[in-house]
Tab-separated table of C-alpha atoms in Angstrom:
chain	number	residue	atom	x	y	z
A	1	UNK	CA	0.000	0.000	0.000
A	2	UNK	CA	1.273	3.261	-1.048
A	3	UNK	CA	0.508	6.482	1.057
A	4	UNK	CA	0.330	10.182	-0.899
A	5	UNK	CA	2.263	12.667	-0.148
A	6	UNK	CA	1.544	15.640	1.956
A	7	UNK	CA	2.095	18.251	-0.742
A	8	UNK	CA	0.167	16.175	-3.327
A	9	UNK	CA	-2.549	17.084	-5.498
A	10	UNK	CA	-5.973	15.116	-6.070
A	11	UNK	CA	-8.502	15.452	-8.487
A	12	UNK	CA	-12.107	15.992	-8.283
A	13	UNK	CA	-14.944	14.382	-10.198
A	14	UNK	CA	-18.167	16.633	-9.729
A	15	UNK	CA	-20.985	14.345	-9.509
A	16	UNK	CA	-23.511	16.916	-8.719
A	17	UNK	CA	-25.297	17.407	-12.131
A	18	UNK	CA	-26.183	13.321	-11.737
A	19	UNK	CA	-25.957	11.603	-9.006
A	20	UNK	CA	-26.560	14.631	-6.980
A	21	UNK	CA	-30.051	15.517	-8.979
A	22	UNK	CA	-31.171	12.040	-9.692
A	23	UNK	CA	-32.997	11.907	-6.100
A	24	UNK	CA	-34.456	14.979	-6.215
A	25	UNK	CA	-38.367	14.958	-5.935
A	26	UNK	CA	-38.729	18.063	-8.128
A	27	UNK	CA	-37.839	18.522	-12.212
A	28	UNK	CA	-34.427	20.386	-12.712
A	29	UNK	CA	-35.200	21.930	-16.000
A	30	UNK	CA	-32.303	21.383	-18.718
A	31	UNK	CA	-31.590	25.416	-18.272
A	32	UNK	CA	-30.878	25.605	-14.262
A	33	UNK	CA	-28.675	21.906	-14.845
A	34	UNK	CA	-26.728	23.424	-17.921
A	35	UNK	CA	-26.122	27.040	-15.406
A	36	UNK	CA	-25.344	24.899	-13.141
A	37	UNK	CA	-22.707	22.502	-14.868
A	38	UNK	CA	-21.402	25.988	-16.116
A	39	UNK	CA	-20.451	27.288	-12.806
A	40	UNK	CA	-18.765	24.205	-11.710
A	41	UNK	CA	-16.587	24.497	-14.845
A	42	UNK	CA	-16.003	28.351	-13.276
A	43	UNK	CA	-14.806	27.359	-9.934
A	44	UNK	CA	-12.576	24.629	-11.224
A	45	UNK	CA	-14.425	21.437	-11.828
A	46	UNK	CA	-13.123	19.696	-14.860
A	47	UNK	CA	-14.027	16.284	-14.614
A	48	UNK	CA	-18.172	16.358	-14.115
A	49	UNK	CA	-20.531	13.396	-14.243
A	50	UNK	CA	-23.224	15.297	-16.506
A	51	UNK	CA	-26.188	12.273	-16.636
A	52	UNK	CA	-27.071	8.758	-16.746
A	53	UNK	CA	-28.401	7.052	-19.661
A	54	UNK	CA	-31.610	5.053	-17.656
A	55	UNK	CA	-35.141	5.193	-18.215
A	56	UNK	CA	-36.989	7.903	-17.372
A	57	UNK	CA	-39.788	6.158	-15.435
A	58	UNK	CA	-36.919	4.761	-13.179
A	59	UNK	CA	-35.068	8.148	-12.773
A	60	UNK	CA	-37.240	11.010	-13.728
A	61	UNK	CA	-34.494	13.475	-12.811
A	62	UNK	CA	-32.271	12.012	-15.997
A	63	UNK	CA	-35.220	12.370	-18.710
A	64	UNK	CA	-33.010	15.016	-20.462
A	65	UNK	CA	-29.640	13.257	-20.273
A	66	UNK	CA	-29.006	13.949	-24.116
A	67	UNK	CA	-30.460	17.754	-24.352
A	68	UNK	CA	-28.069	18.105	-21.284
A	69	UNK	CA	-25.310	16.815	-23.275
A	70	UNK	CA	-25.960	19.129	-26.931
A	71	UNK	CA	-25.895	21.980	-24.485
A	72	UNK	CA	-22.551	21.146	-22.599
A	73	UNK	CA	-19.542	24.072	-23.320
A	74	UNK	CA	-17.294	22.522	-25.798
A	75	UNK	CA	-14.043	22.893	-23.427
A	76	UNK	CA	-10.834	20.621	-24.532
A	77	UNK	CA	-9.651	21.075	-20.708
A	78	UNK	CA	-13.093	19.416	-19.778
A	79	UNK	CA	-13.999	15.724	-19.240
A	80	UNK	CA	-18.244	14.508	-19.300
A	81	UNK	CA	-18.865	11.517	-17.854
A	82	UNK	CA	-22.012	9.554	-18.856
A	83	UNK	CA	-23.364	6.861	-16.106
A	84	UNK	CA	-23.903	3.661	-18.513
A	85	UNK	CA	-25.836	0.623	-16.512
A	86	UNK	CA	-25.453	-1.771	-19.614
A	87	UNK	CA	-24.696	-1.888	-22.966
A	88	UNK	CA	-27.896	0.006	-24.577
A	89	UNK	CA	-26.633	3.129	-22.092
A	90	UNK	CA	-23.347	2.913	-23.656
A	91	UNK	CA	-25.019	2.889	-27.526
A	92	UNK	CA	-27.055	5.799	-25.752
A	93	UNK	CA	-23.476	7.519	-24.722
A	94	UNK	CA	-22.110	7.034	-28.140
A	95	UNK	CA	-24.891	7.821	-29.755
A	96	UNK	CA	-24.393	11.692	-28.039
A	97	UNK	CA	-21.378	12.207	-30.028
A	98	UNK	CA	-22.858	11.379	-33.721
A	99	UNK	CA	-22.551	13.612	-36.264
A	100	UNK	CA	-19.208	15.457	-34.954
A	101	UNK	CA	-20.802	16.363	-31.984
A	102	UNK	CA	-18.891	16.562	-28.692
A	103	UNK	CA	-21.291	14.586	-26.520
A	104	UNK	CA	-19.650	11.950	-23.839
A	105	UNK	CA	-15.934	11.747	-23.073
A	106	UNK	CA	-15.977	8.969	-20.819
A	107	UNK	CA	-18.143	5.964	-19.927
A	108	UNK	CA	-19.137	5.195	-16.184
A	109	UNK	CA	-19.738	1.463	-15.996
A	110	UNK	CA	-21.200	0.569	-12.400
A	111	UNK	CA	-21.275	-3.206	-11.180
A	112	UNK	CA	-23.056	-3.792	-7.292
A	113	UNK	CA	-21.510	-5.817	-4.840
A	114	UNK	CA	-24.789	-7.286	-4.297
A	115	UNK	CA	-27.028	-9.431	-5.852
A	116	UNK	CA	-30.481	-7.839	-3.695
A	117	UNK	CA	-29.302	-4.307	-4.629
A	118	UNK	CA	-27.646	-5.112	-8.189
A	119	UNK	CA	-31.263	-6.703	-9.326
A	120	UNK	CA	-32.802	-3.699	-7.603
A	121	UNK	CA	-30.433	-1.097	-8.876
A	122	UNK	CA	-30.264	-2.336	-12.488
A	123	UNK	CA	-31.561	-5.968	-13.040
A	124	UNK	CA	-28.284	-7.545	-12.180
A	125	UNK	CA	-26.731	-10.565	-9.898
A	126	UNK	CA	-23.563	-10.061	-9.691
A	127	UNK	CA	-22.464	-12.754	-12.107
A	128	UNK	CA	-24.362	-11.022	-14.822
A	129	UNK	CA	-23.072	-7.305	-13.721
A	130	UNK	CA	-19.447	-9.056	-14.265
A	131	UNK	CA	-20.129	-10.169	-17.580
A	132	UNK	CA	-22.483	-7.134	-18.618
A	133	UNK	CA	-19.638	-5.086	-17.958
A	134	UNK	CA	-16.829	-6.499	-19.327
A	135	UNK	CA	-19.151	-6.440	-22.619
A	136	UNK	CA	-19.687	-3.002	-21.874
A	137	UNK	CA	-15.765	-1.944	-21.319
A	138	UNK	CA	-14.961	-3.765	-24.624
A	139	UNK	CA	-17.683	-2.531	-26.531
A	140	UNK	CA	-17.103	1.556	-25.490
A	141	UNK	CA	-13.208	0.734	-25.948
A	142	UNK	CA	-13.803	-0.618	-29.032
A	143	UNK	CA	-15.806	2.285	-30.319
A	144	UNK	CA	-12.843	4.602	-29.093
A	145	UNK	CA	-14.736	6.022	-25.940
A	146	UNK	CA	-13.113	6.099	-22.796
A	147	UNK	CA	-14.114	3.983	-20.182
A	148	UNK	CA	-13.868	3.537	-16.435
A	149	UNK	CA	-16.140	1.263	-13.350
A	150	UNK	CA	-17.160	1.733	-10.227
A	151	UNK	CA	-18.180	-1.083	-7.859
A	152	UNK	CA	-20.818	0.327	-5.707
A	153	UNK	CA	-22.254	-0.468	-2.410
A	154	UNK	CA	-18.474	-1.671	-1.998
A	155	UNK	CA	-18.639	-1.072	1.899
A	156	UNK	CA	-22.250	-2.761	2.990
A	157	UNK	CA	-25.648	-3.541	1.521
A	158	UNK	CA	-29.209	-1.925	2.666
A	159	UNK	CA	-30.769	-5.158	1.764
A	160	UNK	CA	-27.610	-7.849	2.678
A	161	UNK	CA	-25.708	-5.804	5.295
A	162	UNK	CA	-22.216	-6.606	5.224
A	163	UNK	CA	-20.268	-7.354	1.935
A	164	UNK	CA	-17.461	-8.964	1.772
A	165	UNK	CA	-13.924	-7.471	1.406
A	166	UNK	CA	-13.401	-10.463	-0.541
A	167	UNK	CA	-16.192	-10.481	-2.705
A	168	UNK	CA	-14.937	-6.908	-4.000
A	169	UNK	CA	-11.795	-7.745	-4.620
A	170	UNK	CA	-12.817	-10.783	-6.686
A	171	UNK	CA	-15.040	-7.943	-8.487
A	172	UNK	CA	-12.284	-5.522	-9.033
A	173	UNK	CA	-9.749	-8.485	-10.216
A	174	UNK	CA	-12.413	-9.336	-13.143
A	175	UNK	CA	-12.812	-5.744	-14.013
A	176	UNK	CA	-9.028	-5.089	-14.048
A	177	UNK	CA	-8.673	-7.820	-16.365
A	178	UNK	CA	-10.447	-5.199	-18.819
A	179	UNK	CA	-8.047	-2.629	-18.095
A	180	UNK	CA	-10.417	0.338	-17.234
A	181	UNK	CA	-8.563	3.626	-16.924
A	182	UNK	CA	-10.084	3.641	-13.309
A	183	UNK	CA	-11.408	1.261	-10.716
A	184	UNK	CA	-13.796	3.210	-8.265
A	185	UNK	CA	-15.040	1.710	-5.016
A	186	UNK	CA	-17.943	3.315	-3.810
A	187	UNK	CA	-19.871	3.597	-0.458
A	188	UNK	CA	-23.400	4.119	-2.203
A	189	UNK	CA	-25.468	4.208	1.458
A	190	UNK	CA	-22.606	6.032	3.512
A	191	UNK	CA	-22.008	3.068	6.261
A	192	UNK	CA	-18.451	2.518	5.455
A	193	UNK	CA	-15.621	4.443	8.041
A	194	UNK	CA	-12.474	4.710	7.910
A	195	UNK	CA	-10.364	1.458	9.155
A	196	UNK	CA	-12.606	-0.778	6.516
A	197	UNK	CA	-11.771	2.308	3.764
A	198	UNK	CA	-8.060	2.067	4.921
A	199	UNK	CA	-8.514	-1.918	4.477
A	200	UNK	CA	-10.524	-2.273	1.076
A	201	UNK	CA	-8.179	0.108	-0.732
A	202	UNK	CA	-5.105	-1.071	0.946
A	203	UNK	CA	-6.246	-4.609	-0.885
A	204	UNK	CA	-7.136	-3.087	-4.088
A	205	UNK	CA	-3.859	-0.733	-4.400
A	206	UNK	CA	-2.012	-4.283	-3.975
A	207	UNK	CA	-4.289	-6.457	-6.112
A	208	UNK	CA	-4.012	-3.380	-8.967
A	209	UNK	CA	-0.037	-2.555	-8.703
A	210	UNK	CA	-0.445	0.985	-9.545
A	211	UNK	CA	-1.495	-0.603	-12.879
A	212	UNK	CA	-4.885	1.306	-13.033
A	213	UNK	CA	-6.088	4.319	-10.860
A	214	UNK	CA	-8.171	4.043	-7.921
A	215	UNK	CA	-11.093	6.574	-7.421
A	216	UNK	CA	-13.703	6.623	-4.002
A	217	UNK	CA	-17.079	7.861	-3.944
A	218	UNK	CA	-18.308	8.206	-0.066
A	219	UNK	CA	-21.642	9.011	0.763
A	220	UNK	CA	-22.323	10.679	3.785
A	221	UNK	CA	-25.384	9.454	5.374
A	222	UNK	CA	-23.558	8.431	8.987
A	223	UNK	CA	-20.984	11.387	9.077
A	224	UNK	CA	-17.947	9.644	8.272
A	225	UNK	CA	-18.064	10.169	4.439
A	226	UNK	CA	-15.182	12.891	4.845
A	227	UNK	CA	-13.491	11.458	7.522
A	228	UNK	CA	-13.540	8.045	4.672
A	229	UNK	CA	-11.926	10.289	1.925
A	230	UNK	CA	-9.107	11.218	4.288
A	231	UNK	CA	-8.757	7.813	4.809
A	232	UNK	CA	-8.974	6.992	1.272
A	233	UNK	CA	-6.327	9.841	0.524
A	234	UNK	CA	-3.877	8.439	2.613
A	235	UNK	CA	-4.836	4.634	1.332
A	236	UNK	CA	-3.380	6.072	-1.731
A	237	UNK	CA	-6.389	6.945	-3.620
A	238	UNK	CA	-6.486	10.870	-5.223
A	239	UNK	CA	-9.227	10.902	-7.349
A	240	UNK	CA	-12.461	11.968	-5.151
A	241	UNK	CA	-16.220	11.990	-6.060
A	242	UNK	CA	-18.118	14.785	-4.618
A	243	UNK	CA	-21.360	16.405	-4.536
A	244	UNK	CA	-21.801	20.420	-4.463
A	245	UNK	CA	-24.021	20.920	-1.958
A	246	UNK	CA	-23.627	17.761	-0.510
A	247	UNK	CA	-26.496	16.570	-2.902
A	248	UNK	CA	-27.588	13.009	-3.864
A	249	UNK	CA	-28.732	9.659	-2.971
A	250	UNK	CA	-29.597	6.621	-4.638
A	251	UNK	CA	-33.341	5.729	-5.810
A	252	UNK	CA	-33.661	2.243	-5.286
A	253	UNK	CA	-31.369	2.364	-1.347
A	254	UNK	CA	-33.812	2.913	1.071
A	255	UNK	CA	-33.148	6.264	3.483
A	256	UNK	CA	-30.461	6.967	0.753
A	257	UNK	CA	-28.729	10.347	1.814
A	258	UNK	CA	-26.235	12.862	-0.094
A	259	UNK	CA	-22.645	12.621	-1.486
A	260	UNK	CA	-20.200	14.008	0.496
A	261	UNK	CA	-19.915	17.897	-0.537
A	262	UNK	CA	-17.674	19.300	-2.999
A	263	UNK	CA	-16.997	22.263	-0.539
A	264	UNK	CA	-16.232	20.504	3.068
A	265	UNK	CA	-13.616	17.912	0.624
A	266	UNK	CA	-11.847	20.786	-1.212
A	267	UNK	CA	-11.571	22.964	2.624
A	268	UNK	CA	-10.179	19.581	4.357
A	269	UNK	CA	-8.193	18.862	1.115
A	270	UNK	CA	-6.598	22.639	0.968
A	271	UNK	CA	-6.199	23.039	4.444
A	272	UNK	CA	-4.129	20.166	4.115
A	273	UNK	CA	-2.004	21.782	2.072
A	274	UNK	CA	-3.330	19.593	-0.890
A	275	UNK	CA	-3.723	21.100	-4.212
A	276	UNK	CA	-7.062	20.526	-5.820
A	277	UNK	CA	-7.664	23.149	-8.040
A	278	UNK	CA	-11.264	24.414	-7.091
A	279	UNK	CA	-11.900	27.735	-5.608
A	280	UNK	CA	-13.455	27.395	-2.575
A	281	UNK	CA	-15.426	30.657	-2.333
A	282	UNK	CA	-16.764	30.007	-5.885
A	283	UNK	CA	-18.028	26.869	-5.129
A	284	UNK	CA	-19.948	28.182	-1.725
A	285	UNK	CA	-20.913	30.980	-4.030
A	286	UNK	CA	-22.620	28.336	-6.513
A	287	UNK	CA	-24.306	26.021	-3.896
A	288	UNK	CA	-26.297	29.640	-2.317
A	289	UNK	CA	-27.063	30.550	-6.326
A	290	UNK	CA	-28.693	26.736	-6.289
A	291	UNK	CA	-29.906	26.478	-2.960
A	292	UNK	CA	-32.024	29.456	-3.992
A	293	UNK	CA	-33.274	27.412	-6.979
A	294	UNK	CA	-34.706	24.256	-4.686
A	295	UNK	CA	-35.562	27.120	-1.870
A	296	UNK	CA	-33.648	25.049	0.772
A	297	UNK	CA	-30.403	25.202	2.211
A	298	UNK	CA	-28.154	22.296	0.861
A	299	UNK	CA	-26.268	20.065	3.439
A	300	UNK	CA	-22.472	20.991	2.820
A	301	UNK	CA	-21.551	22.557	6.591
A	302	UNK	CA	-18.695	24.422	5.151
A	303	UNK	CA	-20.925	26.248	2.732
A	304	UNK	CA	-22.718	26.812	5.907
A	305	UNK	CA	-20.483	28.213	7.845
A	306	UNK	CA	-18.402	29.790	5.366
């Protein structure tokens, strides 16, 4: 296991714009998600998860994935991420970039660590969300889209409770085998902390070599979603998922609660004297512009307390 350094840099994958709408109980028109995606770019954000390619009747939030996409600034310094569930999302994600178009950069294959919550989440044991995914992974590879996985609900199950440290390393060893240009673990209903984050990564930093990047994604439904990413951080990892706002939570996990937030990451993160390349006040700035939009205050306590 390999520790990062104190004066290193990580990078931040804004999340907001999908996984931080797609639980939201009222319609983000395509406008306020496009403004919004806009100002992220602004403060620094230049990875962003931008949409999922699901039904609409199972995620109403996502209806507009593709007019979200034709509207996206045409940056070279920024990468879109589309959330693919199977192969017909990734013909959906190619399908955005048609015609010269810009559309998707990047894939986002997701397998569950569970068979209750992979059939719930997407129809999938996890036999089939092994093979469905390394179909996947070849197919967008083959097409010449980048392509990267995340094994969710890597740190517990609402349905099985505990999963198996073992059972996502077996996960992440069949997934490597595709050569991904990142693994992410992800703690999709927030009960992870931070001796089983030190311990999962620890095992997939040695089962991957430094072959392939490692990326977290902590929910913060307990309070320890932070505290995780420090642990993650030190496990190695420097690619974080994060939430403006603190926004998100999964449909189909029951009591599902938000990401950790973009702003109390990037304050821990520079106060550590760790580079990440977002500007704090612009961010805070951004989650009071769309607070005011849902007419609630949004969960980050940093934005909070300023």
């Amino acid at each position: 296991m390999t520790a990062a350094g104190p004066n290193s840099a990580i990078e931040l994958v804004e999340v907001g714009p999908r996984d931080g709408l797609q639980n939201e109980p009222d319609i983000i028109t395509t406008e306020d998600k496009l403004a919004l995606i806009n100002r992220m770019i602004d403060y620094g954000a230049r990875r962003l998860e931008v949409a999922s390619f699901v039904h609409p009747k199972r995620v109403p939030q996502m209806a507009d994935a593709e007019d979200v996409i034709a509207g996206l600034p045409d940056r070279e310094d920024v990468t879109y991420i589309g959330l693919t569930l199977n192969k017909r999302g990734v013909m959906r994600g190619l399908a955005t970039r048609e015609g010269g178009k810009r559309g998707i950069d990047q894939a986002g294959c997701v397998i569950v660590a569970s068979d209750t919550f992979g059939q719930k989440n997407q129809g999938q044991t996890i036999a089939e969300g092994i093979e469905e995914n390394r179909q996947m992974i070849r197919f967008a590879k083959a097409e010449g889209m980048r392509v990267q996985v995340m094994i969710s609900a890597a740190f517990g199950c609402p349905f099985e409770g505990e999963v198996k440290p073992e059972t996502v390393m077996q996960i992440a060893e069949e997934m490597a085998a595709e050569d991904p240009e990142e693994i992410a673990l992800a703690d999709t209903i927030g009960v992870g902390v931070p001796s089983q984050v030190t311990d999962l990564f620890g095992r997939l930093g040695d089962l991957l070599g430094g072959r392939i990047p490692m990326r977290c994604h902590f929910h913060d439904t307990r309070g320890t979603g932070i505290a995780n990413s420090w642990a993650a951080y030190q496990a190695g990892v420097s690619v974080f998922d994060a939430s403006l706002g603190g926004l998100g939570g999964c449909p189909f996990a029951p009591n599902a609660t938000g990401n950790i937030a973009t702003e109390d990451l990037i304050y821990m993160m520079e106060r550590s004297g760790i580079e990440t390349g977002i500007d704090l006040d612009a961010a805070i700035t951004t989650n009071h512009w769309f607070g005011d939009k849902l007419n609630r205050k949004l969960p980050s306590l940093v934005a909070r307390a300023a």
